[in-house]
Amino acid sequence: MAAPSHKPKPPEGFNSWLEYTILTFDGHNAALSFMFDAEPVDHHQIEAAVLDEFNALRALASLPPLASRSGD
């Protein structure tokens, strides 16, 4: 099957697919690998770290940070 010749638009309320992916990232699966550690990592911590890393890249590009969808 041939790939479409156009890029699909990101969902309503998002400026790009990358923004959609970052803001809707679910850290539950990633947190499972830390479940039995002495200091387990919560999925919220992972989601916040992803957003922090993305916002650091945005800062390097002189772009404003994105806020989490939960308002945190």
Coordinates of C-alpha atoms in Angstrom, one line a residue:
M1 CA 0.0 0.0 0.0
A2 CA 1.4 3.4 -1.0
A3 CA 1.9 6.1 1.7
P4 CA -0.5 9.1 1.4
S5 CA 1.0 12.0 -0.4
H6 CA -0.1 14.5 2.3
K7 CA 0.5 14.7 6.0
P8 CA -2.6 14.3 8.2
K9 CA -3.5 17.3 10.3
P10 CA -2.9 16.9 14.1
P11 CA -6.0 16.5 16.2
E12 CA -8.0 19.6 17.1
G13 CA -6.3 21.7 19.8
F14 CA -2.7 20.7 18.9
N15 CA -0.3 22.5 16.7
S16 CA 1.6 19.4 15.6
W17 CA 1.8 15.6 16.0
L18 CA 4.8 16.0 18.2
E19 CA 2.9 18.3 20.5
Y20 CA 0.0 15.8 20.5
T21 CA 2.4 13.0 21.3
I22 CA 4.2 14.8 24.2
L23 CA 1.0 16.1 25.8
T24 CA -0.9 12.8 25.6
F25 CA 2.0 10.6 26.5
D26 CA 1.0 7.9 29.0
G27 CA 3.8 6.9 31.4
H28 CA 2.1 3.8 32.8
N29 CA 4.0 1.3 30.8
A30 CA 7.3 3.0 31.3
A31 CA 6.7 3.1 35.1
L32 CA 6.3 -0.7 35.2
S33 CA 10.0 -1.1 34.7
F34 CA 10.6 0.7 38.0
M35 CA 7.9 -1.1 40.0
F36 CA 10.2 -3.2 42.1
D37 CA 12.9 -0.6 42.6
A38 CA 13.8 0.6 46.1
E39 CA 12.3 4.0 45.1
P40 CA 9.7 3.3 42.4
V41 CA 9.0 6.0 39.8
D42 CA 5.4 7.0 39.4
H43 CA 3.9 7.4 35.9
H44 CA 3.2 11.1 36.7
Q45 CA 6.9 11.7 37.3
I46 CA 7.8 10.1 33.9
E47 CA 5.2 12.2 32.1
A48 CA 6.5 15.4 33.8
A49 CA 10.1 14.4 32.8
V50 CA 9.0 14.0 29.2
L51 CA 7.4 17.4 29.2
D52 CA 10.4 19.0 30.9
E53 CA 12.8 17.5 28.3
F54 CA 10.6 18.7 25.5
N55 CA 10.3 22.2 27.0
A56 CA 14.1 22.4 27.4
L57 CA 14.3 21.8 23.6
R58 CA 11.7 24.5 23.0
A59 CA 13.7 26.9 25.1
L60 CA 16.8 26.3 23.0
A61 CA 14.6 27.2 20.0
S62 CA 13.3 30.4 21.8
L63 CA 9.8 28.9 22.0
P64 CA 7.5 29.2 25.0
P65 CA 7.0 26.1 27.1
L66 CA 4.0 23.9 26.7
A67 CA 1.8 23.4 29.8
S68 CA 0.6 20.0 30.6
R69 CA -3.0 19.2 29.6
S70 CA -3.8 18.5 33.2
G71 CA -2.9 22.0 34.1
D72 CA 0.0 21.0 36.4

